[in-house]
Coordinates of C-alpha atoms in Angstrom, one line a residue:
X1 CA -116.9 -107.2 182.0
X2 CA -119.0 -106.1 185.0
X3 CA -121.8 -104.0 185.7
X4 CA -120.4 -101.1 188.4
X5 CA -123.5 -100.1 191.5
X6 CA -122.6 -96.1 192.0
X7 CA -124.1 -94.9 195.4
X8 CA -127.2 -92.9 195.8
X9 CA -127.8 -89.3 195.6
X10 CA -130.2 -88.8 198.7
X11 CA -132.9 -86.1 198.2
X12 CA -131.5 -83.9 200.4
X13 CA -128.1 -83.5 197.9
X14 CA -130.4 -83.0 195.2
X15 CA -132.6 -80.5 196.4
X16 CA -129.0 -78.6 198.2
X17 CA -128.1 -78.4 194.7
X18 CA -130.9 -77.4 192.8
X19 CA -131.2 -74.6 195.4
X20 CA -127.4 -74.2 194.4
X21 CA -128.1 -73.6 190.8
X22 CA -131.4 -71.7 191.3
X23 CA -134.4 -71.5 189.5
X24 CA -133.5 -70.9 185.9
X25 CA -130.4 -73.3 186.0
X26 CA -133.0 -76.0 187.0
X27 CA -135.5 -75.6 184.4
X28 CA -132.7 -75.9 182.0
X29 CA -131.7 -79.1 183.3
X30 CA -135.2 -80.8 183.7
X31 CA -135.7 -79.7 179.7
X32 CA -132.9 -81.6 178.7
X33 CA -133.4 -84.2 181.1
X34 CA -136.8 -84.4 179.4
X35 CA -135.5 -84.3 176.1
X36 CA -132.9 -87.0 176.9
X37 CA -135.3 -89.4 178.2
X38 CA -137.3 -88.5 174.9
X39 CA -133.7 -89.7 173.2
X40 CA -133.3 -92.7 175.1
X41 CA -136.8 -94.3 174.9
X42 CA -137.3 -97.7 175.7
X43 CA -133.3 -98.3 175.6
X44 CA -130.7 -97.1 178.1
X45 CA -127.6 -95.2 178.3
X46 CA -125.1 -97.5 179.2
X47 CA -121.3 -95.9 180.4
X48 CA -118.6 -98.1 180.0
X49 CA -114.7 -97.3 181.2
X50 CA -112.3 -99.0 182.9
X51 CA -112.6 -99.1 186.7
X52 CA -115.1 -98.4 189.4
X53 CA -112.5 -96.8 191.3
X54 CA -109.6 -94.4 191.3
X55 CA -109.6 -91.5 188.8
X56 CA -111.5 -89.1 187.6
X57 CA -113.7 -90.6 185.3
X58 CA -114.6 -93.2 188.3
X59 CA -115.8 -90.5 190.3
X60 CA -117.6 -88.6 187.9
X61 CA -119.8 -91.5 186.9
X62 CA -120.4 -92.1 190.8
X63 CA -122.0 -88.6 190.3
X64 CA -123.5 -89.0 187.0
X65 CA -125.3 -92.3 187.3
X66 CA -127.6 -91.3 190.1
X67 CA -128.3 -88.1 188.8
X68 CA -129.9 -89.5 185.6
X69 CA -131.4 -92.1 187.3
X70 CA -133.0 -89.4 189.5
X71 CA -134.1 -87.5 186.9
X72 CA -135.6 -90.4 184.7
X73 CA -133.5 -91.5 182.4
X74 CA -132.4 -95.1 182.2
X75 CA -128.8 -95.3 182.5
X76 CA -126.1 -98.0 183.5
X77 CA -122.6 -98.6 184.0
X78 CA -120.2 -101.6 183.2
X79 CA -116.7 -102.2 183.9
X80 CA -114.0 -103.9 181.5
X81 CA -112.3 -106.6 183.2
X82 CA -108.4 -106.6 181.6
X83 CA -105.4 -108.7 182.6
X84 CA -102.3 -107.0 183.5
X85 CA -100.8 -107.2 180.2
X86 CA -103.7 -105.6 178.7
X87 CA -103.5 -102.5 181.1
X88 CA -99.8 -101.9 180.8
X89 CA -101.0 -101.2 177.0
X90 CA -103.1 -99.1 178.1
X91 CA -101.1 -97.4 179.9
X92 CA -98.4 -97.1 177.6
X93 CA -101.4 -96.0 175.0
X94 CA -102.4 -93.3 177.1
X95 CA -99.0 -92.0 177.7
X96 CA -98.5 -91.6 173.8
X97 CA -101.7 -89.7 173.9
X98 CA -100.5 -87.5 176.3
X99 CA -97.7 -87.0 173.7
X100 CA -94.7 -89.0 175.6
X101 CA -91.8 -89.9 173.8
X102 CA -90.4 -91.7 176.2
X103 CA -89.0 -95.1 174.4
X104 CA -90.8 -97.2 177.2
X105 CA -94.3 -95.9 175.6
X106 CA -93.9 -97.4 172.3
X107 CA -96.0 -100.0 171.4
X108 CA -94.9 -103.2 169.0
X109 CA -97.8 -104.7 167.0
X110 CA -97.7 -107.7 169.5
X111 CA -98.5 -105.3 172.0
X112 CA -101.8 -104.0 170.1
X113 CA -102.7 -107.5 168.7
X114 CA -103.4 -107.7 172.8
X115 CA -105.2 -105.0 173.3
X116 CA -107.4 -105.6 170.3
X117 CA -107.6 -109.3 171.2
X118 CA -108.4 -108.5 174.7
X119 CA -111.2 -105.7 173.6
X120 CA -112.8 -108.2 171.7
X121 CA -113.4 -110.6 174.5
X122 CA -114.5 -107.4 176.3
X123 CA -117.2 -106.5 173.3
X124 CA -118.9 -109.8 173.6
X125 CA -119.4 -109.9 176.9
X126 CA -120.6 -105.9 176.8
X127 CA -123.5 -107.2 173.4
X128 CA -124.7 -110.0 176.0
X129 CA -126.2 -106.8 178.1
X130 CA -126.9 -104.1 175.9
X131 CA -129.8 -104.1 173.6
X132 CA -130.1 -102.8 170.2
X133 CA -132.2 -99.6 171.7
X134 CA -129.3 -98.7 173.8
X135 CA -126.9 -96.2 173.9
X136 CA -123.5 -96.3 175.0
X137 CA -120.9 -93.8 175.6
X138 CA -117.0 -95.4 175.8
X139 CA -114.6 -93.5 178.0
X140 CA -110.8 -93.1 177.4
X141 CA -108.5 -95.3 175.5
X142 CA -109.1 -98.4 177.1
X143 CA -112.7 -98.8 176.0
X144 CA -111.8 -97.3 172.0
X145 CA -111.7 -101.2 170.3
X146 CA -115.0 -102.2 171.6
X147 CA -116.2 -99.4 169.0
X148 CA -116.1 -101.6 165.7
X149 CA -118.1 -104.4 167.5
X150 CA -121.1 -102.1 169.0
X151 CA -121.2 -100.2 166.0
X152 CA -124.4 -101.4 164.4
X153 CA -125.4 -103.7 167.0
X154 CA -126.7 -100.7 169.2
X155 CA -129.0 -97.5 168.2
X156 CA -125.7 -95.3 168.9
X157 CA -122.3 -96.0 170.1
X158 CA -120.2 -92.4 171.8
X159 CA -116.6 -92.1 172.7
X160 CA -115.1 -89.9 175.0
X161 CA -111.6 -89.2 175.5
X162 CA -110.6 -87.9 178.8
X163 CA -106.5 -87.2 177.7
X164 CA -104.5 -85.2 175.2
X165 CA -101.9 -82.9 174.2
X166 CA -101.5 -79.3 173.6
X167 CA -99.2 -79.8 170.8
X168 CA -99.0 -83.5 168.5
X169 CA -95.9 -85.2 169.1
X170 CA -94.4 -88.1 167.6
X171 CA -96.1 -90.3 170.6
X172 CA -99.5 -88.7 170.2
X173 CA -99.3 -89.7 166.8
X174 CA -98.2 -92.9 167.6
X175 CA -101.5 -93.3 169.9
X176 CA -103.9 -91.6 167.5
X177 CA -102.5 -94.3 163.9
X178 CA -103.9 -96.8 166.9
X179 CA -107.1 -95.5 167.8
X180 CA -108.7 -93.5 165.0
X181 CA -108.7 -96.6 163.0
X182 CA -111.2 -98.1 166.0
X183 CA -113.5 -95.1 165.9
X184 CA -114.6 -94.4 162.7
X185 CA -118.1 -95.7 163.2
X186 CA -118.6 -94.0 166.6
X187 CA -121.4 -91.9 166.3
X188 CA -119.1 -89.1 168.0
X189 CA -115.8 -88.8 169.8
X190 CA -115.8 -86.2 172.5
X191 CA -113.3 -84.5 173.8
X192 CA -112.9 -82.3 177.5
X193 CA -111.8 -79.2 175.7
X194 CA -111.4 -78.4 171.4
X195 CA -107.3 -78.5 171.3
X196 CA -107.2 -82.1 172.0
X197 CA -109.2 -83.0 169.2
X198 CA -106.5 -84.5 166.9
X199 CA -106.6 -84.0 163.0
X200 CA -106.9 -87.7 162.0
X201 CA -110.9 -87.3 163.2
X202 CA -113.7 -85.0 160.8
X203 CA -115.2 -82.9 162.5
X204 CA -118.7 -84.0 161.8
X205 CA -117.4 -87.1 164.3
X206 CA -116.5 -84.7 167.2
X207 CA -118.1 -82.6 170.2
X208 CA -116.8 -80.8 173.6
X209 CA -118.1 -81.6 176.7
X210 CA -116.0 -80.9 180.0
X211 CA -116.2 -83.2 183.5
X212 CA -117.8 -81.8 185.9
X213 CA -118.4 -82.6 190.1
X214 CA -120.6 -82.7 192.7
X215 CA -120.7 -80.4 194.7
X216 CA -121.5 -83.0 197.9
X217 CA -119.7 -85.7 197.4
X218 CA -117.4 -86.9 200.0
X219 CA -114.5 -85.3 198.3
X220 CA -116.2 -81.8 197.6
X221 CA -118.7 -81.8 200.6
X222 CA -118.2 -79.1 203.5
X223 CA -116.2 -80.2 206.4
X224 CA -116.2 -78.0 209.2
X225 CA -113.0 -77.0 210.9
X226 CA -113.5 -79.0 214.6
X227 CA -114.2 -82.2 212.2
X228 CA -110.8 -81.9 210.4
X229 CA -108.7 -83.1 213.0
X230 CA -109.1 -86.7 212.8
X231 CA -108.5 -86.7 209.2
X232 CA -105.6 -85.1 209.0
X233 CA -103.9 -87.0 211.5
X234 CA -104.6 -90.6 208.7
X235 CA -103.8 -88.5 206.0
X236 CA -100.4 -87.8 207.8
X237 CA -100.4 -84.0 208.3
X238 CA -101.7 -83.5 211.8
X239 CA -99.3 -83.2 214.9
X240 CA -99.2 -86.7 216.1
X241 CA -96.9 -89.8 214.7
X242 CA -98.2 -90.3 211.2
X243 CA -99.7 -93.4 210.1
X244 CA -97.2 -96.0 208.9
X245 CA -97.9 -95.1 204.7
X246 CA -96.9 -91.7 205.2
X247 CA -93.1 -91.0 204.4
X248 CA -92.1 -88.6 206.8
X249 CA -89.4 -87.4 209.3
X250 CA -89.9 -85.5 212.5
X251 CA -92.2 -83.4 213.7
X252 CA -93.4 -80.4 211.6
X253 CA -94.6 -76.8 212.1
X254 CA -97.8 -76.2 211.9
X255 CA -97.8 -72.4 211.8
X256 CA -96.2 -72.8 208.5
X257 CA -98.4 -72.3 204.7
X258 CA -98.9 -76.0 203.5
X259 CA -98.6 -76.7 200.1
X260 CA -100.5 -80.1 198.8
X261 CA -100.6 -81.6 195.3
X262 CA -102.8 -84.4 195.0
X263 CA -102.9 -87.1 192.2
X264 CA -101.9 -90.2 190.9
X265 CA -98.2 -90.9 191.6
X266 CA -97.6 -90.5 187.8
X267 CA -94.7 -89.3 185.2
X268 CA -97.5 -86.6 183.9
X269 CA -98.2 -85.5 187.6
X270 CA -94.6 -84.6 187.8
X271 CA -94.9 -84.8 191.9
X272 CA -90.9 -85.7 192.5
X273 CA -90.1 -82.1 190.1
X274 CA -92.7 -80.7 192.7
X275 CA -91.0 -81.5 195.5
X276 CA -87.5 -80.4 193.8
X277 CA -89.1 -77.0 193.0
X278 CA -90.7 -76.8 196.2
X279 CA -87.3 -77.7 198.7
X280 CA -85.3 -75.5 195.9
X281 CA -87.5 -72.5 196.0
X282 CA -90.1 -72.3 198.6
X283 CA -88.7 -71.6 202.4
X284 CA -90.9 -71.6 205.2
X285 CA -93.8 -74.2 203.9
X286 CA -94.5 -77.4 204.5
X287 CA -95.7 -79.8 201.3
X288 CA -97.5 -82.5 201.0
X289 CA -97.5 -85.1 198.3
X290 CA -100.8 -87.1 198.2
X291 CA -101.3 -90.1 195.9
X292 CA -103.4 -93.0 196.3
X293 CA -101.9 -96.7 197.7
X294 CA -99.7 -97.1 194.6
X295 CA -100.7 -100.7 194.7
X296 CA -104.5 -99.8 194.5
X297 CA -105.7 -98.8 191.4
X298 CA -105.6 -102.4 188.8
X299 CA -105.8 -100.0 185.2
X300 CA -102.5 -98.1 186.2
X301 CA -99.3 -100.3 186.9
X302 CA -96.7 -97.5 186.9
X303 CA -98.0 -96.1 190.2
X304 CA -95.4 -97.8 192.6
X305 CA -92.6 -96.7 189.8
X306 CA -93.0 -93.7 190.7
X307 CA -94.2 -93.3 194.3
X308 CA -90.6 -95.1 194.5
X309 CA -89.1 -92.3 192.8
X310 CA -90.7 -90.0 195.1
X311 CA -89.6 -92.4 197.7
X312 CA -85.8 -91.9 196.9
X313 CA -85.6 -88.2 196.0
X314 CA -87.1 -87.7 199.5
X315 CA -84.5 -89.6 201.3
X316 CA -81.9 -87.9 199.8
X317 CA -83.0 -84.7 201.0
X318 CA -81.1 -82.7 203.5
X319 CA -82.6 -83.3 207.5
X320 CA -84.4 -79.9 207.6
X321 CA -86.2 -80.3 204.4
X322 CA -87.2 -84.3 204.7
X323 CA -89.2 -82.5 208.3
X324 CA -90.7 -80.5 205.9
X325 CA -91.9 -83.1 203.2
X326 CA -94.4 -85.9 203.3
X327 CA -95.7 -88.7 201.0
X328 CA -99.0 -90.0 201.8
X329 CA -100.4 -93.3 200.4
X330 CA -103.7 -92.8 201.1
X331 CA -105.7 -96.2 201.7
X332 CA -108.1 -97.1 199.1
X333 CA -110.1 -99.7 200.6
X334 CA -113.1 -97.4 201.3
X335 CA -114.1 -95.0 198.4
X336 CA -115.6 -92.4 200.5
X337 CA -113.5 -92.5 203.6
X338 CA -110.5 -92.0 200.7
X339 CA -112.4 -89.0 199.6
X340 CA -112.8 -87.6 202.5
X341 CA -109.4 -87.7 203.3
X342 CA -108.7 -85.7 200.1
X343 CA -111.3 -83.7 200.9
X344 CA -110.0 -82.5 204.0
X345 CA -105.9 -82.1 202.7
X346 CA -107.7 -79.8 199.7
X347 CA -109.5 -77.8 202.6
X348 CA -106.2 -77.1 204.9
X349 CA -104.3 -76.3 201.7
X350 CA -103.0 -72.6 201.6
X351 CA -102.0 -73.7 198.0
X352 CA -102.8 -76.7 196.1
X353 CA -100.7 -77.0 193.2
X354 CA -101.5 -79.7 189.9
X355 CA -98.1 -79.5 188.3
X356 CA -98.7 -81.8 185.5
X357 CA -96.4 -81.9 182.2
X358 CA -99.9 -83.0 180.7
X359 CA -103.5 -82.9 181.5
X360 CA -106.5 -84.2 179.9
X361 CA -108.5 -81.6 182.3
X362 CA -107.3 -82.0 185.5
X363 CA -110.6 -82.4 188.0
X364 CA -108.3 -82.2 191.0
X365 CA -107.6 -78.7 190.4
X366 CA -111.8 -78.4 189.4
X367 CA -112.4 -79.7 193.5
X368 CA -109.2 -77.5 195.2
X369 CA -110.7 -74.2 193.1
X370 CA -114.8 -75.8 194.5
X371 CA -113.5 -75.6 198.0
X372 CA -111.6 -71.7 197.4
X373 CA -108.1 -73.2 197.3
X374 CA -105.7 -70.5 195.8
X375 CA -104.1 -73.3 192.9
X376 CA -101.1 -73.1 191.5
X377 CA -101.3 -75.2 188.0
X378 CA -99.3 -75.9 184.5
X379 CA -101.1 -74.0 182.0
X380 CA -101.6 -77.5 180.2
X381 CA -104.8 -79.2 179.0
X382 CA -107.6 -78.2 181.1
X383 CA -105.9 -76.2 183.6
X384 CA -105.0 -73.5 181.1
X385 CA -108.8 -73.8 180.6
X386 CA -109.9 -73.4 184.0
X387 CA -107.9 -71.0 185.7
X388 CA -107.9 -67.0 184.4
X389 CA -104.2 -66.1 185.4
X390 CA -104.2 -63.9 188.2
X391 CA -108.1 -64.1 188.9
X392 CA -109.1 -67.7 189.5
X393 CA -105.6 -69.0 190.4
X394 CA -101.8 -69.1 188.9
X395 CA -100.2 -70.5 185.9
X396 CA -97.2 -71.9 185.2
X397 CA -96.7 -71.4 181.2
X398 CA -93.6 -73.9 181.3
X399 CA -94.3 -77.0 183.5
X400 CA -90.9 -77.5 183.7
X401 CA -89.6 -74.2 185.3
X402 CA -89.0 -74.7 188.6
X403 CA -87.9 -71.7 189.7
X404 CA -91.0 -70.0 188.2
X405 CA -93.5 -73.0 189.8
X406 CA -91.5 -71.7 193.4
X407 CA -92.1 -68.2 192.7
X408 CA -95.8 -68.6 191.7
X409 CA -96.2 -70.9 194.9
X410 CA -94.2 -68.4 197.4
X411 CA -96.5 -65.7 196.1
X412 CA -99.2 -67.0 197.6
X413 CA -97.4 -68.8 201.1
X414 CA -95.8 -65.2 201.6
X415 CA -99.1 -63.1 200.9
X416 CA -97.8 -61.3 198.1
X417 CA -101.1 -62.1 195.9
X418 CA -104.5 -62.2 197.3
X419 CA -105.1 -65.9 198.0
X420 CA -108.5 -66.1 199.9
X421 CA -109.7 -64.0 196.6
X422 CA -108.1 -66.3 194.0
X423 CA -110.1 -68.9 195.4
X424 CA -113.2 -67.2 196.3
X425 CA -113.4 -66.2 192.2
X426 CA -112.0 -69.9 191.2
X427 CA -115.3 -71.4 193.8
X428 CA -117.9 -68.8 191.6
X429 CA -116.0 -70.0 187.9
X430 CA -116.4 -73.7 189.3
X431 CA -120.4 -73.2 190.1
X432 CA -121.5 -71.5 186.7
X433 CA -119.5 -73.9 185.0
X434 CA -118.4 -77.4 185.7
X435 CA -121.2 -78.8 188.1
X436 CA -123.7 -81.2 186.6
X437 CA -126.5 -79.5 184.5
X438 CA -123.7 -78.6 182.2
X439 CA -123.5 -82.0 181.3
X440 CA -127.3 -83.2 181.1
X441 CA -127.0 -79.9 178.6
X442 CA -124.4 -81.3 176.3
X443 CA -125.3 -84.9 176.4
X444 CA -128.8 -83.5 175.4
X445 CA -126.7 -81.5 172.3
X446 CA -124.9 -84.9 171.5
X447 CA -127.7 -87.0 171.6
X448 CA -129.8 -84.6 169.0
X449 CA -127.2 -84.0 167.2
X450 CA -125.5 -87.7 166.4
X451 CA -128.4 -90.1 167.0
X452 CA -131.1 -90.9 164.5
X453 CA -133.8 -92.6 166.6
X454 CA -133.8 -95.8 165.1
X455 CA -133.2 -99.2 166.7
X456 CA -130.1 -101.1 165.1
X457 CA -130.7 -104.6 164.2
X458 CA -128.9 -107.4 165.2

């Protein structure tokens, strides 16, 4: 376990988005601000998940830290420390939750004797720095077993589950006999959107809050067009020789759309059916495939499985089509300079797609719709919940249609739908709804709703 330092929100971010949200927005948000530090009182509000780094969850604690802290309220962030084994659970856990059924998911009892023997070790060191004023919100799966342990020892213990599925499956109900077990003295379990609450929980023990961005991070902040340049070339989709971890072949043409899906190189992300769909059904584009260094990112161990599969179904393409594809492993030594990079591929998009066979919410499709990307995405999780078909972007009712996913994505490359409109309508859905005073607003909810105000002994 360690303690994670999130950068600084300067005043001039703060006051860009208060101007953002206007007048009324930010009375709102200093209320419950107000109301939470009431809440919190001489304890803090500790966040606890599984890296510092990579993800989704990573980057919106970066946000959310600071922003409490600005506002007054006490708030920290720590970091479980697992061993390989331990994460390769995890992963596998997730993946049921997801609903896989993929026999490489399952999980023996020796594999969730680890995890609950590893948790443990986690929970101790966790009580030696919480107090029994504090309040602590878990996030995802990794962080569910430390539940039974902080339960009692702290004034309120919160868990909040990033992933689901649409429909149960055998493998989501696989995941769920593991983990409701480990939450049934969690003062809530929340959930990104209401259809991924599973039936084993009541629903006194359960609340919806959606992610949310900033709006000026360096993955969401504007880049103007004459600063692009350089950033595109490292990300591998300028006119020079790419970097040595892109995958590519030739020169390309850079009159053509470009097509970009971004994400963890992931079975759920489904990027090498993208670039099937794509090379099968979509002439005259270019496509991108961005992923992190698959090596990169310690809670995930499948990444370089499948960047590898990638890999392969690239090389076997035909010449013409391999000058029209490119994997980039973007470098992950530097967590801004990465986001800028992704910043600047979401920007130079004409589509970005997120075909995922499963989403827990999807926040790279939140940022493409931020920046007035026309998106392309399953209608799975919290895409479907994003996008308005045909108004804030596209949907793709079966992920696994790939003739309709290179229909939906030629509409847009040959101007057959309005693109520039879909995303100016997906940036105006994005600001009324998923930037931070919705969540100061529903943490304010969760805490007056599921905490009592005492201080647990110990």
């Amino acid at each position: 376990m360690h303690t994670a330092h999130p950068r600084g929100l300067s005043p001039t971010e703060v006051g860009d988005f208060l101007a953002l949200i206007g007048k009324e927005r930010e009375q709102r948000l200093r209320e419950a601000a107000r109301r939470i530090r009431k809440q919190v009182g001489a304890g803090t509000l500790w966040h606890v998940n599984s890296t510092a780094a990579g993800g989704g969850v990573a980057e919106m604690l970066h946000i959310l830290v600071p922003l409490y802290r600005q506002l007054g309220i006490p708030v920290r962030w720590a970091v479980i420390d697992g061993d390989d084994r331990f994460f390769d659970v995890t992963k596998r856990l997730g993946n049921l939750a997801y609903g896989s059924v993929d026999p490489a998911d399952r999980l023996d009892p020796a594999d969730v004797d680890h995890y609950l023997t590893r948790s443990a070790m986690e929970a101790k060191e966790l009580l030696a720095l919480v107090g029994t004023r504090d309040l602590v919100l878990l996030h995802d799966h990794q962080t569910a077993a430390l539940v039974p342990d902080l339960a009692g020892a702290v004034r309120g213990v919160f868990w909040r589950c990033h992933v689901g599925v649409d429909a149960p499956t055998a493998g989501s109900r696989a995941a769920w006999d593991v983990l409701a077990p480990l939450l049934e003295r969690a003062d809530a379990a929340i959930f990104s959107i209401a259809r991924h609450i599973p039936e084993r929980l009541p629903d006194h023990q359960v609340a919806v809050i959606p992610p949310v961005i900033w709006p000026y991070s360096p993955k969401n902040e504007p880049v103007p067009r004459r600063m692009r340049g350089p950033y595109l070339e490292r990300a591998g989709l300028g006119r020079e020789r790419p970097p040595g971890y892109v995958v590519s072949e030739g020169a390309w043409d850079p009159a053509q759309p470009l097509v970009v899906q971004v994400s963890r190189w992931d079975r759920l992300k489904d990027m090498h059916a993208v670039l099937a769909g794509f090379v099968e059904g979509v002439p005259d584009a270019r496509l991108a495939l961005v992923g992190p260094d698959p090596t990169a990112i310690a809670d995930d161990v499948e990444q370089r499985r499948w960047f590898e599969v990638c890999r392969a179904a690239w090389s076997e393409l035909p010449d013409r089509d391999r000058t029209r594809v490119r994997l980039t492993c973007l470098p992950m030594a530097n967590g801004d300079d990465n986001a800028r990079l992704v910043n600047v591929v979401q920007r130079t998009a004409d589509v970005v797609v997120q075909k995922s066979l499963a989403e827990g919410f999807g926040l790279t499709v939140t940022e493409a719709m931020w920046k007035g990307r026309a998106v392309v995405g399953s209608a799975v999780g919290g895409i479907a919940a994003q996008i308005e078909h045909g108004r804030t972007g596209l949907l793709l009712a079966d992920p696994g249609d790939l003739k309709q996913f290179a229909e939906l994505v030629t509409l847009v490359t040959e101007g057959q739908v309005d693109g520039p409109g879909l995303g100016a309508r997906a940036r105006r859905h994005v600001r009324d709804t998923y930037l931070p005073d919705a969540d100061l607003l529903a943490v304010d909810e969760l805490l007056s709703t599921h905490t009592t105000g005492q201080e647990s002994p110990r």
